[in-house]
PDB file of C-alpha atoms in Angstrom:
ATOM      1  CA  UNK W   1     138.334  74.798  -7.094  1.00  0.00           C
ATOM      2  CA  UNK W   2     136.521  71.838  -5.499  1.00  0.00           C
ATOM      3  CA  UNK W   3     135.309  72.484  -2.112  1.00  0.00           C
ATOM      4  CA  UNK W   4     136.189  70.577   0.870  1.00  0.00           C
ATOM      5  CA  UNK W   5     134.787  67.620   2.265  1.00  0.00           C
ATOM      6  CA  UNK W   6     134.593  67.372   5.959  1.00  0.00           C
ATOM      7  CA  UNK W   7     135.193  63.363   5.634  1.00  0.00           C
ATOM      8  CA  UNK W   8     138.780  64.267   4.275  1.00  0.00           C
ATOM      9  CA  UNK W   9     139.491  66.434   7.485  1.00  0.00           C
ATOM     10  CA  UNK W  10     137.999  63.834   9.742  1.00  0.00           C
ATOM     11  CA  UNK W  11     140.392  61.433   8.080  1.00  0.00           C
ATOM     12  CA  UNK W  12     143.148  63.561   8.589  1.00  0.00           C
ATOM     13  CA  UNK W  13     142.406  64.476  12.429  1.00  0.00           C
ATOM     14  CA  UNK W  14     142.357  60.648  13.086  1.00  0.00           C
ATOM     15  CA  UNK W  15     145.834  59.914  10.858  1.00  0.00           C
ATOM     16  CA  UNK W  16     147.065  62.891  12.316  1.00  0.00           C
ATOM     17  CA  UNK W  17     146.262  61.682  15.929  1.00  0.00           C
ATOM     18  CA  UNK W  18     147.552  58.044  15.517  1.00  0.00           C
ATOM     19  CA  UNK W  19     150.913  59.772  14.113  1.00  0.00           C
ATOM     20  CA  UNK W  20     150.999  61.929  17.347  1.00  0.00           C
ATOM     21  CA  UNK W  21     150.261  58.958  19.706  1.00  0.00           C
ATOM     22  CA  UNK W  22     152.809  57.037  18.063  1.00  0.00           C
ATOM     23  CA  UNK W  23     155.544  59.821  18.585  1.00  0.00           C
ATOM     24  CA  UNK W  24     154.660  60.982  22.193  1.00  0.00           C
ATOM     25  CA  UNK W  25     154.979  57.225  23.267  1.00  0.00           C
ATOM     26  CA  UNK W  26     158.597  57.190  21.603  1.00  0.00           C
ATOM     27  CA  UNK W  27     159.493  60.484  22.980  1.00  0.00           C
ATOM     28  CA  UNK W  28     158.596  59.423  26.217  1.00  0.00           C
ATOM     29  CA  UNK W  29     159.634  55.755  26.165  1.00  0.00           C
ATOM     30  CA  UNK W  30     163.443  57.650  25.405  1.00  0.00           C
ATOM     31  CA  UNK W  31     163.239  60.691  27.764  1.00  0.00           C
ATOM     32  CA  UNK W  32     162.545  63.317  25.281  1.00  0.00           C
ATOM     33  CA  UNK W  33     160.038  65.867  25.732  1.00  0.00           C
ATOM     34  CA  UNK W  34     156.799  65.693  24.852  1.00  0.00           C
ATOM     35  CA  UNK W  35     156.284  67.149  20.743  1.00  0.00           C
ATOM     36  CA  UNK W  36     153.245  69.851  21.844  1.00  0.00           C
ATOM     37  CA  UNK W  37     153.417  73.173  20.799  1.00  0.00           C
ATOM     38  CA  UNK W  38     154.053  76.180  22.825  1.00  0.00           C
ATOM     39  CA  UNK W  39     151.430  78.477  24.169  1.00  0.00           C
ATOM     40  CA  UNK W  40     153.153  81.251  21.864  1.00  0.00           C
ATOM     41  CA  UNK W  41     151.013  79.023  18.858  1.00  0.00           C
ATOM     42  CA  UNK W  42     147.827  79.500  20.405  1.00  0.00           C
ATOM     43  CA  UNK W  43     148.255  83.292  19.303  1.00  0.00           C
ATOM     44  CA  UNK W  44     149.728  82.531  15.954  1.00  0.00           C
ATOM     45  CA  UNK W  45     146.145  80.167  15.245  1.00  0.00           C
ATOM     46  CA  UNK W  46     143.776  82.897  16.830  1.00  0.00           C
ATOM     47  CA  UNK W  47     145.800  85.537  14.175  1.00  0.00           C
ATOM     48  CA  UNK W  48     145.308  83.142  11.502  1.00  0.00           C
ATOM     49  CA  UNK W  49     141.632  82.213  12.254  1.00  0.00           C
ATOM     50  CA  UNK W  50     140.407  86.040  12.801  1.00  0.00           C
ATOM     51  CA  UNK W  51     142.259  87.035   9.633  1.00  0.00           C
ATOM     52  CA  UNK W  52     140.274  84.323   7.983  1.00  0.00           C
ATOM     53  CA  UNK W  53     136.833  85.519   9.049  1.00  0.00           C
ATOM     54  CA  UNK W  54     137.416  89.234   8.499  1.00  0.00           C
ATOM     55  CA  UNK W  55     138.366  88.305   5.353  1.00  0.00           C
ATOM     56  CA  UNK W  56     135.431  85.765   4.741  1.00  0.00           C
ATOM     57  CA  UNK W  57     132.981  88.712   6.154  1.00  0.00           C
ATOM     58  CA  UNK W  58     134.102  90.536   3.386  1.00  0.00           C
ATOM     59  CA  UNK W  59     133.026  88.437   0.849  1.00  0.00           C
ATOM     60  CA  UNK W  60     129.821  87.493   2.040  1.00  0.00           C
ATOM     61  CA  UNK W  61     129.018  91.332   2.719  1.00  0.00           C
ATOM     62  CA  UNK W  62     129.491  91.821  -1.026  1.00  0.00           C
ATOM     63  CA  UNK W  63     128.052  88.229  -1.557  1.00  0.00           C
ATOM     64  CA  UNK W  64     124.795  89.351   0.200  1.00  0.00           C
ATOM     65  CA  UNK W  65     124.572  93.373  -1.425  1.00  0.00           C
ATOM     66  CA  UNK W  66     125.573  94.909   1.518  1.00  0.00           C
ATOM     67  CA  UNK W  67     128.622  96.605  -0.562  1.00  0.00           C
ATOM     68  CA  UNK W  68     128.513  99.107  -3.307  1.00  0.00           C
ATOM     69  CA  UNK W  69     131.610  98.500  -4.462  1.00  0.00           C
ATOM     70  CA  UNK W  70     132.892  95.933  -6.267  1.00  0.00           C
ATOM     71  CA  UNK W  71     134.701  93.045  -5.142  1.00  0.00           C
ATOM     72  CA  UNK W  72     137.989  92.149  -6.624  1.00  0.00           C
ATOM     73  CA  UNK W  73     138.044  88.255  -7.888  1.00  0.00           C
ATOM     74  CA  UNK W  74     141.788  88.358  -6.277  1.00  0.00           C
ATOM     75  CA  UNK W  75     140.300  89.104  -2.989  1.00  0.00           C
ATOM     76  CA  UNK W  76     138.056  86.194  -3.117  1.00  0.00           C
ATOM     77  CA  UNK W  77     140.393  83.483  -4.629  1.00  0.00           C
ATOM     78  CA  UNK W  78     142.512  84.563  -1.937  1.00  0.00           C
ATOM     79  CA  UNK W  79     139.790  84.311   1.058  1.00  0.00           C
ATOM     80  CA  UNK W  80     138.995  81.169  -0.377  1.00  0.00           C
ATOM     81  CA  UNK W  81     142.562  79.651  -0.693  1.00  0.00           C
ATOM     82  CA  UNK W  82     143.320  81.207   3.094  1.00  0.00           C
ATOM     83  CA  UNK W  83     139.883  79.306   3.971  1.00  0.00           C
ATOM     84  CA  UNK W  84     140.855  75.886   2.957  1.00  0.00           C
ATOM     85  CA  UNK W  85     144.458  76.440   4.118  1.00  0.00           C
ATOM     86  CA  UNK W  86     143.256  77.180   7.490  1.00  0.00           C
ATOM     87  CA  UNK W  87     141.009  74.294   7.769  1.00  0.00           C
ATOM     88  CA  UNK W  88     143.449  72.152   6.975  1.00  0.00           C
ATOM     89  CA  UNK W  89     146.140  73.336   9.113  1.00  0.00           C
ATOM     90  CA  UNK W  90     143.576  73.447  11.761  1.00  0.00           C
ATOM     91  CA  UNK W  91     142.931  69.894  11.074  1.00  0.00           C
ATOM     92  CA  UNK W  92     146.860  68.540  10.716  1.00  0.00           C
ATOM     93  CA  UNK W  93     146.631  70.575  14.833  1.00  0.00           C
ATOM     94  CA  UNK W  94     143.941  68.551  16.227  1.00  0.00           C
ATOM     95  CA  UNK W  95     144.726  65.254  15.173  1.00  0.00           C
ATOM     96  CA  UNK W  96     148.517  65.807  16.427  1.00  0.00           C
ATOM     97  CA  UNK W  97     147.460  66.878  19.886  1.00  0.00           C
ATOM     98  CA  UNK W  98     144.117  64.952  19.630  1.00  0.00           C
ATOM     99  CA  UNK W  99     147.091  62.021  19.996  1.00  0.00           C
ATOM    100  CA  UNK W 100     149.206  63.388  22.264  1.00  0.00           C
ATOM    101  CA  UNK W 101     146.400  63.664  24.841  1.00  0.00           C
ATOM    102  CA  UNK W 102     145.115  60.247  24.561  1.00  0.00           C
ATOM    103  CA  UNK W 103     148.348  58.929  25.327  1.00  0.00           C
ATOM    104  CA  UNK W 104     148.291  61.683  28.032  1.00  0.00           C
ATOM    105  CA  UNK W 105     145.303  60.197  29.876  1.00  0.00           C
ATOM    106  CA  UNK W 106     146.936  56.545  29.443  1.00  0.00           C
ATOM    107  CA  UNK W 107     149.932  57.966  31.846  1.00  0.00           C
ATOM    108  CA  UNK W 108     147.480  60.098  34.193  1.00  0.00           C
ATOM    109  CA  UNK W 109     148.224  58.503  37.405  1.00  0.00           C
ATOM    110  CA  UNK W 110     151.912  58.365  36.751  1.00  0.00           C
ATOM    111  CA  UNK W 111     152.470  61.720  36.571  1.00  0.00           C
ATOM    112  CA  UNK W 112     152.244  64.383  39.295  1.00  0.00           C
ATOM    113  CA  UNK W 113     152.343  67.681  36.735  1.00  0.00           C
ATOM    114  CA  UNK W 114     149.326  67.505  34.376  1.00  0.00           C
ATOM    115  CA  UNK W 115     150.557  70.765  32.177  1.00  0.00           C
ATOM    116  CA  UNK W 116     151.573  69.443  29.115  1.00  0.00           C
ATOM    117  CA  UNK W 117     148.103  67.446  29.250  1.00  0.00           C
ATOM    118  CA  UNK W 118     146.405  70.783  29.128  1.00  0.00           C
ATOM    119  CA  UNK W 119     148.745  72.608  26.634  1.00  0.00           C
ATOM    120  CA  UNK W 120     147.708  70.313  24.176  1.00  0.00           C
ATOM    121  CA  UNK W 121     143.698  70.464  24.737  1.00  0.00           C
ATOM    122  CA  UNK W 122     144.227  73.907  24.391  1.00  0.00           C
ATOM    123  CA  UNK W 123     146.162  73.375  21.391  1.00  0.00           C
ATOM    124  CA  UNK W 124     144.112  70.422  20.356  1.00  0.00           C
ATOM    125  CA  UNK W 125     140.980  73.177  21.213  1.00  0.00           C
ATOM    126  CA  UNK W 126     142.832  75.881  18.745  1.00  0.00           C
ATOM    127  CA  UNK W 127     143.214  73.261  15.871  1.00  0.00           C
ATOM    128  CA  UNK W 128     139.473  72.405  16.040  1.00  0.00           C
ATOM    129  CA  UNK W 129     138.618  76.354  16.046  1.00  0.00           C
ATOM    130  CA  UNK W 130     141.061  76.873  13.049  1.00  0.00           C
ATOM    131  CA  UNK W 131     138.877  74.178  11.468  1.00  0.00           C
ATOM    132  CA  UNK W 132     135.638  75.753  11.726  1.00  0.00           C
ATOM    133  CA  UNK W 133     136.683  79.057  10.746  1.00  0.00           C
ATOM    134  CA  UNK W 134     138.081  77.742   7.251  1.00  0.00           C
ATOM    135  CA  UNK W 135     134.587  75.462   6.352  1.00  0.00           C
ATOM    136  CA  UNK W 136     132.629  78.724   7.220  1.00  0.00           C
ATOM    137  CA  UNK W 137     134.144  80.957   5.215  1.00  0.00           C
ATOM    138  CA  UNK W 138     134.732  78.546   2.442  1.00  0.00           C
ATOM    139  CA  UNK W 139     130.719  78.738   2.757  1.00  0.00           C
ATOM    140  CA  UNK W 140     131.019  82.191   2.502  1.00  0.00           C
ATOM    141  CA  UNK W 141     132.612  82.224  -0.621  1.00  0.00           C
ATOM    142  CA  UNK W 142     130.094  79.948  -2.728  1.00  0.00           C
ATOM    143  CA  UNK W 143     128.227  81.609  -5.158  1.00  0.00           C
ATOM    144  CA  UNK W 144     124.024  81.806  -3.927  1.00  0.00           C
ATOM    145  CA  UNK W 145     121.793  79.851  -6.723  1.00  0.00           C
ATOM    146  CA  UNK W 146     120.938  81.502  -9.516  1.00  0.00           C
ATOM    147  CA  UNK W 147     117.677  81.004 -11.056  1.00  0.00           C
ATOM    148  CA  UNK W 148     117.393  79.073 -14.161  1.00  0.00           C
ATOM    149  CA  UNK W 149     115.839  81.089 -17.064  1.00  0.00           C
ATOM    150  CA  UNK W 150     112.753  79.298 -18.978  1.00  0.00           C
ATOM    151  CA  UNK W 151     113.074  76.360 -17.058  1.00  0.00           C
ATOM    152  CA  UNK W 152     116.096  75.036 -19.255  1.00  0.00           C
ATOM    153  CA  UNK W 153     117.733  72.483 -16.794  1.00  0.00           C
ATOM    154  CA  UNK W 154     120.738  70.438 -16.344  1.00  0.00           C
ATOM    155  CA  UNK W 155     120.554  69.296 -20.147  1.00  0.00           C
ATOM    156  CA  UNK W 156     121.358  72.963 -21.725  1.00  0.00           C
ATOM    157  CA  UNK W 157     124.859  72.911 -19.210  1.00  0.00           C
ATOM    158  CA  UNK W 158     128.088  72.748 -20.560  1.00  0.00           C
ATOM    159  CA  UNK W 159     131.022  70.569 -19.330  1.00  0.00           C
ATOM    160  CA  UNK W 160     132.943  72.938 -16.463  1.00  0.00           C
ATOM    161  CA  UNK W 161     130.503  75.543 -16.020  1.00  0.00           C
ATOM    162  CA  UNK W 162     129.325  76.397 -12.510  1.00  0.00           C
ATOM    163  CA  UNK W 163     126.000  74.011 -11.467  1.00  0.00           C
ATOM    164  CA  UNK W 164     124.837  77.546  -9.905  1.00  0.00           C
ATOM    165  CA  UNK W 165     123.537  75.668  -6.348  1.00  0.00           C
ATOM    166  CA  UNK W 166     126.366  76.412  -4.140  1.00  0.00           C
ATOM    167  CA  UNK W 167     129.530  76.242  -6.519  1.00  0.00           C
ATOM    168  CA  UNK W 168     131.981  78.205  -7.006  1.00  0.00           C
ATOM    169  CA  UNK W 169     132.627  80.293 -10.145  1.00  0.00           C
ATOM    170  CA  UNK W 170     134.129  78.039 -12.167  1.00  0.00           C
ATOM    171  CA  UNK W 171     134.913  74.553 -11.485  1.00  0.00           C
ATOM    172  CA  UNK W 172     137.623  72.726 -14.333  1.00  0.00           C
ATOM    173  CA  UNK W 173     136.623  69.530 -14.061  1.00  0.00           C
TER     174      UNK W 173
END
């Protein structure tokens, strides 16, 4: 499994925010209500995000010796997977209301109610949590560096094995 580039999520906050801009001015240009998420999400994404990091603690515990028992590779693929799914749902939730507040702001003096402005920095706020969570504990779940025995380097390697400095366990490609 590669690991995640914080470049791709940036580029997906900013899509993501140009695609919510673009539908909050249509919603509102026809009268329809503005597409933010209810405050019932903002429990959903604190569920999601503290599952993530009990999980992640987990495997860094055993990742670090802190655990006698032995880890089960399902468990990590798992954290992992729920990692990388949370940082990128985190990400698709900012950029959406990341969008929906800058058109927000562009409409500030014509409106006298200013709640759904802060339902979506709180949701916006959520998304960027979410994000942070998932790129932690995908650090979590990187193998530590292993120390090269008689000094043999990158030339005794063989095509898909783990480098050993920060990969993961086994990388396909």
């Amino acid at each position: 499994m590669k690991a995640m580039r914080p470049l791709l999520l940036a580029m997906i906050v900013v899509v993501l925010a140009a695609a919510g801009w673009l539908v909050t001015i249509a919603t509102t240009r026809y009268g329809m209500a503005t597409p933010v998420l209810p405050p019932s999400a903002l429990v959903t994404m604190g569920v999601i995000a503290v599952l993530t990091l009990v999980m992640g603690i987990r495997v860094l515990r055993w990742r670090n010796g802190k655990k006698k028992t032995l880890l089960s590779p399902i468990l990590a693929a798992r954290t992992l997977i729920l990692a990388q799914a949370c940082a990128y749902a985190g990400a698709v939730l900012l950029g959406w209301h990341v969008g929906i507040v800058i058109e927000q702001l562009r409409i500030w003096t014509l409106r006298s109610d200013q709640g759904i402005l802060w339902l979506a920095l709180i949701m916006g706020g959520g998304g960027l949590v979410m994000t942070i969570v998932g790129l932690v504990v995908e650090r979590f779940c990187r193998i530590p560096p292993e120390d090269m025995e008689g000094g043999t380097g990158l030339q005794d390697r063989r095509h898909g094995e783990a480098k050993g400095e920060g990969e993961y366990a086994y990388r396909g490609d």
